[in-house]
PDB file of C-alpha atoms and ligand atoms in Angstrom:
ATOM      1  CA  MET A   1      91.291 142.149  78.006  1.00 56.00           C
ATOM      2  CA  THR A   2      91.404 140.017  73.963  1.00 52.00           C
ATOM      3  CA  ASN A   3      90.089 142.055  71.738  1.00 82.00           C
ATOM      4  CA  ILE A   4      86.756 139.472  70.775  1.00 91.00           C
ATOM      5  CA  ASN A   5      86.004 139.159  67.588  1.00 94.00           C
ATOM      6  CA  GLY A   6      84.652 136.389  65.239  1.00 93.00           C
ATOM      7  CA  GLU A   7      87.949 134.622  65.705  1.00 95.00           C
ATOM      8  CA  THR A   8      88.348 134.629  69.278  1.00 96.00           C
ATOM      9  CA  GLN A   9      89.095 130.912  71.040  1.00 97.00           C
ATOM     10  CA  ILE A  10      87.617 130.006  74.798  1.00 97.00           C
ATOM     11  CA  VAL A  11      89.667 128.479  77.190  1.00 97.00           C
ATOM     12  CA  ALA A  12      86.964 127.830  79.785  1.00 96.00           C
ATOM     13  CA  PHE A  13      86.856 126.494  83.336  1.00 95.00           C
ATOM     14  CA  PHE A  14      84.682 123.952  84.882  1.00 95.00           C
ATOM     15  CA  GLY A  15      84.421 123.673  88.242  1.00 92.00           C
ATOM     16  CA  ALA A  16      81.888 123.499  91.094  1.00 90.00           C
ATOM     17  CA  THR A  17      80.930 126.393  93.334  1.00 83.00           C
ATOM     18  CA  TYR A  18      83.159 129.629  92.332  1.00 72.00           C
ATOM     19  CA  LYS A  19      84.700 131.134  90.132  1.00 68.00           C
ATOM     20  CA  THR A  20      88.490 131.738  89.913  1.00 69.00           C
ATOM     21  CA  SER A  21      89.370 135.575  89.727  1.00 70.00           C
ATOM     22  CA  LYS A  22      92.486 134.774  89.998  1.00 76.00           C
ATOM     23  CA  MET A  23      93.427 132.292  87.363  1.00 83.00           C
ATOM     24  CA  TYR A  24      91.204 134.397  84.986  1.00 86.00           C
ATOM     25  CA  GLY A  25      92.938 137.930  85.548  1.00 89.00           C
ATOM     26  CA  MET A  26      96.722 134.859  84.983  1.00 93.00           C
ATOM     27  CA  TYR A  27      95.209 133.036  81.343  1.00 95.00           C
ATOM     28  CA  ASN A  28      93.821 136.943  80.879  1.00 94.00           C
ATOM     29  CA  ALA A  29      95.927 138.096  81.397  1.00 95.00           C
ATOM     30  CA  ALA A  30      98.887 136.249  79.048  1.00 96.00           C
ATOM     31  CA  PHE A  31      96.756 135.893  76.139  1.00 96.00           C
ATOM     32  CA  GLU A  32      97.590 140.212  76.030  1.00 95.00           C
ATOM     33  CA  ALA A  33     100.679 140.113  76.318  1.00 96.00           C
ATOM     34  CA  LEU A  34     101.514 137.543  73.542  1.00 97.00           C
ATOM     35  CA  GLY A  35      98.390 139.007  71.922  1.00 96.00           C
ATOM     36  CA  LEU A  36      97.126 135.725  71.626  1.00 97.00           C
ATOM     37  CA  ASN A  37      93.470 135.266  70.446  1.00 96.00           C
ATOM     38  CA  TYR A  38      91.546 133.490  73.234  1.00 97.00           C
ATOM     39  CA  VAL A  39      89.842 134.822  76.355  1.00 96.00           C
ATOM     40  CA  TYR A  40      89.272 132.450  79.354  1.00 95.00           C
ATOM     41  CA  VAL A  41      86.353 132.289  80.980  1.00 93.00           C
ATOM     42  CA  PRO A  42      85.252 130.688  84.065  1.00 92.00           C
ATOM     43  CA  PHE A  43      82.139 129.005  83.693  1.00 94.00           C
ATOM     44  CA  ILE A  44      80.152 126.886  86.944  1.00 94.00           C
ATOM     45  CA  VAL A  45      79.401 123.755  86.082  1.00 96.00           C
ATOM     46  CA  LYS A  46      76.003 121.465  86.836  1.00 95.00           C
ATOM     47  CA  ASP A  47      75.930 118.634  84.969  1.00 97.00           C
ATOM     48  CA  ILE A  48      79.391 117.607  83.646  1.00 97.00           C
ATOM     49  CA  GLU A  49      78.243 115.584  81.396  1.00 98.00           C
ATOM     50  CA  LYS A  50      75.904 118.141  79.909  1.00 98.00           C
ATOM     51  CA  ALA A  51      79.001 120.243  79.761  1.00 98.00           C
ATOM     52  CA  VAL A  52      81.479 118.736  77.857  1.00 98.00           C
ATOM     53  CA  GLU A  53      78.651 118.349  75.075  1.00 97.00           C
ATOM     54  CA  GLY A  54      78.809 121.936  75.271  1.00 97.00           C
ATOM     55  CA  VAL A  55      82.252 122.033  74.029  1.00 98.00           C
ATOM     56  CA  ARG A  56      82.179 119.692  71.510  1.00 97.00           C
ATOM     57  CA  HIS A  57      79.217 121.781  69.733  1.00 96.00           C
ATOM     58  CA  LEU A  58      79.999 124.935  70.902  1.00 96.00           C
ATOM     59  CA  GLY A  59      83.671 124.505  69.981  1.00 96.00           C
ATOM     60  CA  ILE A  60      85.178 125.355  73.210  1.00 98.00           C
ATOM     61  CA  ARG A  61      89.299 125.271  72.163  1.00 98.00           C
ATOM     62  CA  ALA A  62      90.373 123.916  76.290  1.00 98.00           C
ATOM     63  CA  VAL A  63      88.931 123.617  79.144  1.00 98.00           C
ATOM     64  CA  GLY A  64      90.459 123.430  83.079  1.00 96.00           C
ATOM     65  CA  VAL A  65      88.758 121.480  85.762  1.00 95.00           C
ATOM     66  CA  THR A  66      88.795 121.117  88.986  1.00 92.00           C
ATOM     67  CA  ILE A  67      86.973 119.206  91.728  1.00 87.00           C
ATOM     68  CA  PRO A  68      84.610 117.454  92.178  1.00 92.00           C
ATOM     69  CA  TYR A  69      84.667 116.823  87.809  1.00 95.00           C
ATOM     70  CA  LYS A  70      88.290 115.875  87.154  1.00 94.00           C
ATOM     71  CA  ILE A  71      87.355 111.722  87.606  1.00 94.00           C
ATOM     72  CA  THR A  72      83.895 111.991  86.596  1.00 96.00           C
ATOM     73  CA  ILE A  73      84.345 113.907  83.403  1.00 97.00           C
ATOM     74  CA  ILE A  74      86.675 111.332  82.244  1.00 97.00           C
ATOM     75  CA  PRO A  75      84.221 108.856  80.448  1.00 98.00           C
ATOM     76  CA  TYR A  76      82.788 111.541  78.564  1.00 98.00           C
ATOM     77  CA  LEU A  77      86.705 112.624  76.828  1.00 98.00           C
ATOM     78  CA  ASP A  78      88.207 110.645  73.703  1.00 98.00           C
ATOM     79  CA  GLU A  79      91.620 110.034  75.044  1.00 98.00           C
ATOM     80  CA  LEU A  80      93.880 110.737  78.068  1.00 98.00           C
ATOM     81  CA  ASP A  81      98.142 111.170  78.071  1.00 95.00           C
ATOM     82  CA  SER A  82      99.989 109.262  80.721  1.00 93.00           C
ATOM     83  CA  GLU A  83      99.606 111.506  83.668  1.00 93.00           C
ATOM     84  CA  ALA A  84      95.670 111.267  83.080  1.00 96.00           C
ATOM     85  CA  ARG A  85      95.627 107.625  82.298  1.00 96.00           C
ATOM     86  CA  ARG A  86      97.452 106.944  85.744  1.00 94.00           C
ATOM     87  CA  ILE A  87      95.985 109.422  88.571  1.00 94.00           C
ATOM     88  CA  GLY A  88      92.944 108.804  86.929  1.00 94.00           C
ATOM     89  CA  ALA A  89      92.265 112.323  87.052  1.00 94.00           C
ATOM     90  CA  VAL A  90      92.207 115.034  84.251  1.00 96.00           C
ATOM     91  CA  ASN A  91      92.953 118.725  85.248  1.00 95.00           C
ATOM     92  CA  ALA A  92      92.555 119.728  81.121  1.00 97.00           C
ATOM     93  CA  ILE A  93      91.485 118.790  78.965  1.00 98.00           C
ATOM     94  CA  VAL A  94      92.249 119.788  74.533  1.00 98.00           C
ATOM     95  CA  ASN A  95      89.614 120.532  71.699  1.00 98.00           C
ATOM     96  CA  THR A  96      91.674 119.200  68.357  1.00 95.00           C
ATOM     97  CA  ASN A  97      89.058 119.042  65.753  1.00 92.00           C
ATOM     98  CA  GLY A  98      86.247 117.790  67.590  1.00 94.00           C
ATOM     99  CA  ARG A  99      88.789 115.075  69.495  1.00 97.00           C
ATOM    100  CA  LEU A 100      88.366 115.666  73.357  1.00 98.00           C
ATOM    101  CA  TRP A 101      91.922 115.004  74.869  1.00 98.00           C
ATOM    102  CA  GLY A 102      92.356 115.067  79.239  1.00 98.00           C
ATOM    103  CA  ALA A 103      95.323 116.066  80.398  1.00 97.00           C
ATOM    104  CA  ASN A 104      96.925 116.269  84.096  1.00 97.00           C
ATOM    105  CA  THR A 105      99.176 119.164  85.601  1.00 97.00           C
ATOM    106  CA  ASP A 106      99.147 119.315  89.022  1.00 96.00           C
ATOM    107  CA  GLY A 107     102.322 116.539  89.815  1.00 97.00           C
ATOM    108  CA  LYS A 108     104.348 118.139  87.032  1.00 97.00           C
ATOM    109  CA  GLY A 109     102.879 122.072  89.129  1.00 97.00           C
ATOM    110  CA  ALA A 110     104.126 120.350  92.939  1.00 98.00           C
ATOM    111  CA  THR A 111     107.530 119.441  91.239  1.00 98.00           C
ATOM    112  CA  LYS A 112     108.055 122.653  89.317  1.00 98.00           C
ATOM    113  CA  ALA A 113     107.169 124.358  93.157  1.00 98.00           C
ATOM    114  CA  LEU A 114     109.098 122.230  95.033  1.00 98.00           C
ATOM    115  CA  GLN A 115     112.106 122.643  91.803  1.00 98.00           C
ATOM    116  CA  GLU A 116     112.102 126.635  93.746  1.00 97.00           C
ATOM    117  CA  VAL A 117     113.789 126.065  96.105  1.00 97.00           C
ATOM    118  CA  THR A 118     115.767 122.213  95.901  1.00 98.00           C
ATOM    119  CA  THR A 119     116.676 119.619  93.806  1.00 98.00           C
ATOM    120  CA  ILE A 120     114.209 116.031  94.074  1.00 98.00           C
ATOM    121  CA  ALA A 121     116.635 113.143  93.090  1.00 98.00           C
ATOM    122  CA  ARG A 122     117.474 111.544  94.887  1.00 97.00           C
ATOM    123  CA  LYS A 123     115.926 113.160  98.395  1.00 98.00           C
ATOM    124  CA  LYS A 124     113.628 111.515 100.363  1.00 98.00           C
ATOM    125  CA  VAL A 125     109.829 112.503 100.353  1.00 98.00           C
ATOM    126  CA  VAL A 126     107.362 111.926 103.164  1.00 98.00           C
ATOM    127  CA  ILE A 127     103.763 112.865 101.374  1.00 98.00           C
ATOM    128  CA  LEU A 128     101.006 112.543 103.876  1.00 98.00           C
ATOM    129  CA  GLY A 129      97.534 111.253 102.229  1.00 97.00           C
ATOM    130  CA  ALA A 130      97.340 109.207 100.023  1.00 96.00           C
ATOM    131  CA  GLY A 131      93.970 110.857  97.743  1.00 93.00           C
ATOM    132  CA  GLY A 132      93.815 112.058  94.276  1.00 91.00           C
ATOM    133  CA  ALA A 133      96.643 114.737  94.983  1.00 93.00           C
ATOM    134  CA  ALA A 134      98.857 112.703  96.751  1.00 96.00           C
ATOM    135  CA  ARG A 135      98.542 110.337  93.848  1.00 95.00           C
ATOM    136  CA  SER A 136      99.731 113.008  91.209  1.00 96.00           C
ATOM    137  CA  ILE A 137     102.070 114.423  93.412  1.00 97.00           C
ATOM    138  CA  ALA A 138     104.073 110.951  94.585  1.00 98.00           C
ATOM    139  CA  PHE A 139     103.859 109.296  90.554  1.00 97.00           C
ATOM    140  CA  ALA A 140     105.466 113.215  90.114  1.00 97.00           C
ATOM    141  CA  ILE A 141     108.551 112.542  92.422  1.00 98.00           C
ATOM    142  CA  ALA A 142     109.610 110.112  91.907  1.00 98.00           C
ATOM    143  CA  ASP A 143     109.592 111.170  87.687  1.00 97.00           C
ATOM    144  CA  GLU A 144     112.467 113.060  89.041  1.00 98.00           C
ATOM    145  CA  GLY A 145     114.499 110.137  91.234  1.00 98.00           C
ATOM    146  CA  GLY A 146     113.090 111.253  94.393  1.00 98.00           C
ATOM    147  CA  SER A 147     112.262 108.564  97.099  1.00 98.00           C
ATOM    148  CA  VAL A 148     108.750 108.515  97.979  1.00 98.00           C
ATOM    149  CA  VAL A 149     107.330 107.340 101.262  1.00 98.00           C
ATOM    150  CA  ILE A 150     104.278 107.543 101.678  1.00 98.00           C
ATOM    151  CA  VAL A 151     102.239 108.523 105.281  1.00 98.00           C
ATOM    152  CA  ASN A 152      98.581 108.086 105.116  1.00 97.00           C
ATOM    153  CA  ARG A 153      95.753 108.231 109.158  1.00 96.00           C
ATOM    154  CA  THR A 154      94.060 104.942 105.857  1.00 96.00           C
ATOM    155  CA  LYS A 155      96.163 102.347 105.960  1.00 96.00           C
ATOM    156  CA  ASP A 156      94.656 100.184 102.488  1.00 97.00           C
ATOM    157  CA  ALA A 157      95.319 103.648 100.773  1.00 97.00           C
ATOM    158  CA  ALA A 158      98.707 104.132 101.462  1.00 97.00           C
ATOM    159  CA  VAL A 159      99.345 100.224 100.759  1.00 98.00           C
ATOM    160  CA  ALA A 160      97.811 100.679  97.312  1.00 97.00           C
ATOM    161  CA  LEU A 161      99.414 103.613  96.370  1.00 97.00           C
ATOM    162  CA  ALA A 162     102.637 102.880  97.184  1.00 98.00           C
ATOM    163  CA  LYS A 163     102.492  99.751  95.063  1.00 98.00           C
ATOM    164  CA  ALA A 164     101.119 102.006  91.998  1.00 96.00           C
ATOM    165  CA  VAL A 165     104.369 104.330  91.854  1.00 97.00           C
ATOM    166  CA  ASP A 166     105.816 101.757  93.606  1.00 97.00           C
ATOM    167  CA  CYS A 167     107.020 103.094  96.274  1.00 98.00           C
ATOM    168  CA  GLN A 168     107.061 103.211 100.607  1.00 98.00           C
ATOM    169  CA  TYR A 169     104.279 103.753 102.676  1.00 98.00           C
ATOM    170  CA  ALA A 170     103.518 104.122 107.001  1.00 96.00           C
ATOM    171  CA  THR A 171     101.004 104.961 109.101  1.00 95.00           C
ATOM    172  CA  ILE A 172     100.019 108.198 110.795  1.00 94.00           C
ATOM    173  CA  ASP A 173     101.949 106.579 113.966  1.00 94.00           C
ATOM    174  CA  GLN A 174     104.752 105.998 112.211  1.00 95.00           C
ATOM    175  CA  LEU A 175     105.252 109.335 110.753  1.00 96.00           C
ATOM    176  CA  GLU A 176     107.885 110.402 113.197  1.00 95.00           C
ATOM    177  CA  GLN A 177     110.546 107.780 112.496  1.00 95.00           C
ATOM    178  CA  ALA A 178     109.061 108.316 108.762  1.00 96.00           C
ATOM    179  CA  ILE A 179     110.416 111.932 109.105  1.00 96.00           C
ATOM    180  CA  GLN A 180     113.112 111.388 111.136  1.00 93.00           C
ATOM    181  CA  ASP A 181     115.768 111.169 108.156  1.00 93.00           C
ATOM    182  CA  ALA A 182     113.691 112.687 105.117  1.00 98.00           C
ATOM    183  CA  HIS A 183     115.073 116.158 103.227  1.00 98.00           C
ATOM    184  CA  ILE A 184     111.595 117.078 102.384  1.00 98.00           C
ATOM    185  CA  VAL A 185     108.013 116.324 103.681  1.00 98.00           C
ATOM    186  CA  MET A 186     104.576 117.394 102.221  1.00 98.00           C
ATOM    187  CA  ASN A 187     100.823 117.792 102.836  1.00 98.00           C
ATOM    188  CA  ALA A 188      98.930 116.048 100.254  1.00 97.00           C
ATOM    189  CA  THR A 189      95.705 115.921 102.151  1.00 95.00           C
ATOM    190  CA  SER A 190      92.590 118.656 103.148  1.00 93.00           C
ATOM    191  CA  VAL A 191      93.505 119.087 106.895  1.00 96.00           C
ATOM    192  CA  GLY A 192      94.174 122.310 107.997  1.00 96.00           C
ATOM    193  CA  MET A 193      92.531 123.896 105.087  1.00 94.00           C
ATOM    194  CA  VAL A 194      90.082 126.464 105.447  1.00 91.00           C
ATOM    195  CA  PRO A 195      87.505 126.504 107.606  1.00 91.00           C
ATOM    196  CA  ALA A 196      89.979 123.560 110.014  1.00 88.00           C
ATOM    197  CA  ASP A 197      92.520 125.960 109.593  1.00 90.00           C
ATOM    198  CA  ASN A 198      94.061 124.861 112.655  1.00 94.00           C
ATOM    199  CA  GLU A 199      94.749 121.519 112.235  1.00 96.00           C
ATOM    200  CA  SER A 200      98.219 120.184 111.529  1.00 97.00           C
ATOM    201  CA  LEU A 201      98.907 116.610 111.200  1.00 96.00           C
ATOM    202  CA  ILE A 202     102.850 117.218 111.591  1.00 96.00           C
ATOM    203  CA  ARG A 203     103.702 117.723 115.209  1.00 96.00           C
ATOM    204  CA  LYS A 204     105.436 121.292 115.587  1.00 97.00           C
ATOM    205  CA  GLU A 205     108.610 119.438 117.131  1.00 96.00           C
ATOM    206  CA  LEU A 206     109.235 116.937 114.944  1.00 96.00           C
ATOM    207  CA  LEU A 207     110.272 120.106 112.054  1.00 97.00           C
ATOM    208  CA  SER A 208     113.960 120.467 112.720  1.00 96.00           C
ATOM    209  CA  PRO A 209     115.183 123.262 110.273  1.00 97.00           C
ATOM    210  CA  GLN A 210     117.005 121.108 107.982  1.00 96.00           C
ATOM    211  CA  LEU A 211     113.607 119.844 106.484  1.00 98.00           C
ATOM    212  CA  ILE A 212     111.928 121.307 103.506  1.00 98.00           C
ATOM    213  CA  VAL A 213     107.983 121.627 104.005  1.00 98.00           C
ATOM    214  CA  MET A 214     104.934 122.241 101.862  1.00 98.00           C
ATOM    215  CA  ASP A 215     101.798 122.281 101.803  1.00 98.00           C
ATOM    216  CA  ILE A 216      99.777 121.736  98.865  1.00 96.00           C
ATOM    217  CA  ILE A 217      96.708 123.966 100.922  1.00 94.00           C
ATOM    218  CA  SER A 218      96.787 126.963  98.964  1.00 90.00           C
ATOM    219  CA  HIS A 219      93.515 128.515 101.762  1.00 89.00           C
ATOM    220  CA  PRO A 220      95.033 129.928 103.740  1.00 92.00           C
ATOM    221  CA  LYS A 221      97.904 130.337 102.038  1.00 92.00           C
ATOM    222  CA  GLU A 222     100.122 130.464 105.443  1.00 96.00           C
ATOM    223  CA  THR A 223      98.856 126.605 107.145  1.00 97.00           C
ATOM    224  CA  LYS A 224      99.204 126.088 110.686  1.00 98.00           C
ATOM    225  CA  LEU A 225     101.994 124.025 109.497  1.00 98.00           C
ATOM    226  CA  LEU A 226     103.824 126.310 107.266  1.00 98.00           C
ATOM    227  CA  LYS A 227     103.555 129.152 109.251  1.00 98.00           C
ATOM    228  CA  GLU A 228     104.953 125.999 112.694  1.00 98.00           C
ATOM    229  CA  ALA A 229     107.838 124.809 109.684  1.00 98.00           C
ATOM    230  CA  LYS A 230     108.882 128.609 109.654  1.00 98.00           C
ATOM    231  CA  GLU A 231     109.115 128.953 112.952  1.00 98.00           C
ATOM    232  CA  GLN A 232     111.170 125.903 113.652  1.00 98.00           C
ATOM    233  CA  GLY A 233     113.749 127.802 110.815  1.00 98.00           C
ATOM    234  CA  CYS A 234     112.716 125.859 108.334  1.00 98.00           C
ATOM    235  CA  LYS A 235     112.188 126.260 104.329  1.00 98.00           C
ATOM    236  CA  ILE A 236     108.833 125.749 103.331  1.00 98.00           C
ATOM    237  CA  VAL A 237     107.378 126.630  99.741  1.00 98.00           C
ATOM    238  CA  TYR A 238     103.682 127.318 100.288  1.00 97.00           C
ATOM    239  CA  GLY A 239     100.625 125.299  97.779  1.00 95.00           C
ATOM    240  CA  ASP A 240      99.656 129.107  95.896  1.00 93.00           C
ATOM    241  CA  ARG A 241     102.868 127.965  94.202  1.00 96.00           C
ATOM    242  CA  MET A 242     101.733 124.550  92.802  1.00 96.00           C
ATOM    243  CA  LEU A 243      99.053 126.311  91.691  1.00 93.00           C
ATOM    244  CA  PHE A 244     100.414 128.674  89.734  1.00 95.00           C
ATOM    245  CA  TRP A 245     102.441 125.868  88.134  1.00 97.00           C
ATOM    246  CA  GLN A 246      99.833 123.998  87.142  1.00 96.00           C
ATOM    247  CA  GLY A 247      97.725 127.144  86.087  1.00 95.00           C
ATOM    248  CA  VAL A 248     101.082 127.644  83.581  1.00 97.00           C
ATOM    249  CA  LEU A 249     101.512 124.327  82.530  1.00 97.00           C
ATOM    250  CA  LYS A 250      97.853 123.557  81.552  1.00 97.00           C
ATOM    251  CA  PHE A 251      98.370 127.345  79.358  1.00 97.00           C
ATOM    252  CA  GLN A 252     101.736 126.082  77.497  1.00 96.00           C
ATOM    253  CA  LEU A 253      98.681 122.663  76.628  1.00 97.00           C
ATOM    254  CA  TYR A 254      95.945 125.083  75.400  1.00 97.00           C
ATOM    255  CA  THR A 255      97.758 127.243  73.316  1.00 96.00           C
ATOM    256  CA  GLY A 256     100.931 125.751  71.918  1.00 96.00           C
ATOM    257  CA  VAL A 257     103.033 128.588  72.655  1.00 96.00           C
ATOM    258  CA  GLU A 258     105.751 129.118  75.889  1.00 97.00           C
ATOM    259  CA  PRO A 259     104.554 130.610  78.711  1.00 97.00           C
ATOM    260  CA  PRO A 260     104.980 134.119  79.577  1.00 98.00           C
ATOM    261  CA  ILE A 261     105.874 133.061  83.163  1.00 97.00           C
ATOM    262  CA  GLU A 262     106.594 137.079  84.429  1.00 97.00           C
ATOM    263  CA  VAL A 263     103.860 137.731  82.872  1.00 97.00           C
ATOM    264  CA  MET A 264     101.286 135.971  84.668  1.00 96.00           C
ATOM    265  CA  GLU A 265     103.685 135.663  88.372  1.00 95.00           C
ATOM    266  CA  GLN A 266     103.194 139.285  87.838  1.00 94.00           C
ATOM    267  CA  ALA A 267      98.556 138.906  86.781  1.00 92.00           C
ATOM    268  CA  ILE A 268      98.667 136.397  89.524  1.00 87.00           C
ATOM    269  CA  ASN A 269     100.325 138.597  92.737  1.00 86.00           C
ATOM    270  CA  ASN A 270      97.523 141.528  91.640  1.00 83.00           C
ATOM    271  CA  PHE A 271      94.243 139.183  92.341  1.00 72.00           C
ATOM    272  CA  GLN A 272      93.904 139.952  96.440  1.00 55.00           C
ATOM    273  CA  ASN A 273      90.861 138.165  97.158  1.00 47.00           C
ATOM    274  CA  TYR A 274      92.564 134.807  95.144  1.00 46.00           C
ATOM    275  CA  GLN A 275      90.192 132.037  95.616  1.00 46.00           C
ATOM    276  CA  GLY A 276      90.573 128.592  93.626  1.00 43.00           C
TER     277      GLY A 276
HETATM  278  P1  LIG B 301      92.534 114.933  97.708  1.00 93.90           P
HETATM  279  O1  LIG B 301      91.513 114.274  95.313  1.00 93.90           O
HETATM  280  O2  LIG B 301      91.949 116.223  97.359  1.00 93.90           O
HETATM  281  O3  LIG B 301      93.709 114.246  97.300  1.00 93.90           O
HETATM  282  P2  LIG B 301      90.832 113.169  98.768  1.00 93.90           P
HETATM  283  O4  LIG B 301      90.729 111.947  97.757  1.00 93.90           O
HETATM  284  O5  LIG B 301      90.116 112.521  99.741  1.00 93.90           O
HETATM  285  O6  LIG B 301      91.204 114.138  98.163  1.00 93.90           O
HETATM  286  O7  LIG B 301      92.014 112.782  99.433  1.00 93.90           O
HETATM  287  C1  LIG B 301      92.192 113.423 101.098  1.00 93.90           C
HETATM  288  C2  LIG B 301      93.183 112.703 101.491  1.00 93.90           C
HETATM  289  O8  LIG B 301      93.630 113.543 102.880  1.00 93.90           O
HETATM  290  C3  LIG B 301      93.867 111.713 102.323  1.00 93.90           C
HETATM  291  O9  LIG B 301      94.985 111.389 102.091  1.00 93.90           O
HETATM  292  C4  LIG B 301      92.769 111.303 103.567  1.00 93.90           C
HETATM  293  O10 LIG B 301      93.179 110.469 104.195  1.00 93.90           O
HETATM  294  P3  LIG B 301      92.450 108.717 104.299  1.00 93.90           P
HETATM  295  O11 LIG B 301      93.111 108.391 103.098  1.00 93.90           O
HETATM  296  O12 LIG B 301      92.426 107.978 105.601  1.00 93.90           O
HETATM  297  O13 LIG B 301      91.171 109.194 104.390  1.00 93.90           O
HETATM  298  C5  LIG B 301      93.290 112.499 104.731  1.00 93.90           C
HETATM  299  N1  LIG B 301      92.588 113.548 105.361  1.00 93.90           N
HETATM  300  C6  LIG B 301      91.180 113.246 104.852  1.00 93.90           C
HETATM  301  N2  LIG B 301      91.425 114.478 106.453  1.00 93.90           N
HETATM  302  C7  LIG B 301      91.986 113.790 107.222  1.00 93.90           C
HETATM  303  C8  LIG B 301      92.206 113.824 108.166  1.00 93.90           C
HETATM  304  N3  LIG B 301      91.222 114.632 109.448  1.00 93.90           N
HETATM  305  N4  LIG B 301      93.022 112.954 109.645  1.00 93.90           N
HETATM  306  C9  LIG B 301      94.375 112.569 108.682  1.00 93.90           C
HETATM  307  N5  LIG B 301      94.052 112.296 107.104  1.00 93.90           N
HETATM  308  C10 LIG B 301      92.477 113.201 106.267  1.00 93.90           C
END
């Protein structure tokens, strides 16, 4: 742990339900390894407007933001980066002399996770879901030159997202057809998350071995979708890799310093009781 003194800068984390011991370990290990005088402190926030006022009044250096505040925090900020603006959600705030700047590293976190096993350019990527998570990922994959197809239960949401990203869409009953010639399929819905962890939107038989299958869910680590994909011989990407990379990218925003990736990797692996 960093030696706390009068110069120590706080990086906070705003959530609503639980504190994030794994991220706490990851950031503080990184600060210590680089000799940065920062400390990472997670907060359970009751009133987001007042909490943002607190950031200004207390001079908190930066804040990680999670559900349910990623969208509702926006009116209280001064500026958004282009990523946060087009997604309409923020997962990080940086306080520069009292000006609060909102950013979003979720989409890039997902592409970094995928890039651990594959390239994205010219690949057909089927994304299940059209909510906030799917939105950030769809833009990021399109940026990398991937060809995105949005598949969603509610057609209107799929149409709207496909229009925003300028990509294709399909309905859930067209899923089989959509993944037939896909390279990558990704679950960006909440289906498969604890406590509904015995569910998957894709029938096992549809998972042919050449598919790369990613799930953004990290609780449980191995969702039903990923377990079945593994059994079918597919390469898989765990949701906790996206979480790791979106966190690494935030570190750079918070400190302006190149993240010590190996230190962060080791620290995150040391925390077994991971919740978020
Ligand atoms: P997030 O911000 O985490 O993406 P969200 O905006 O509430 O959360 O989006 C949830 C996504 O999961 C949506 O795409 C939703 O589909 P609908 O647009 O049809 O609601 C999808 N989803 C949630 N439960 C689902 C289920 N049981 N079957 C299919 N899709 C589901």
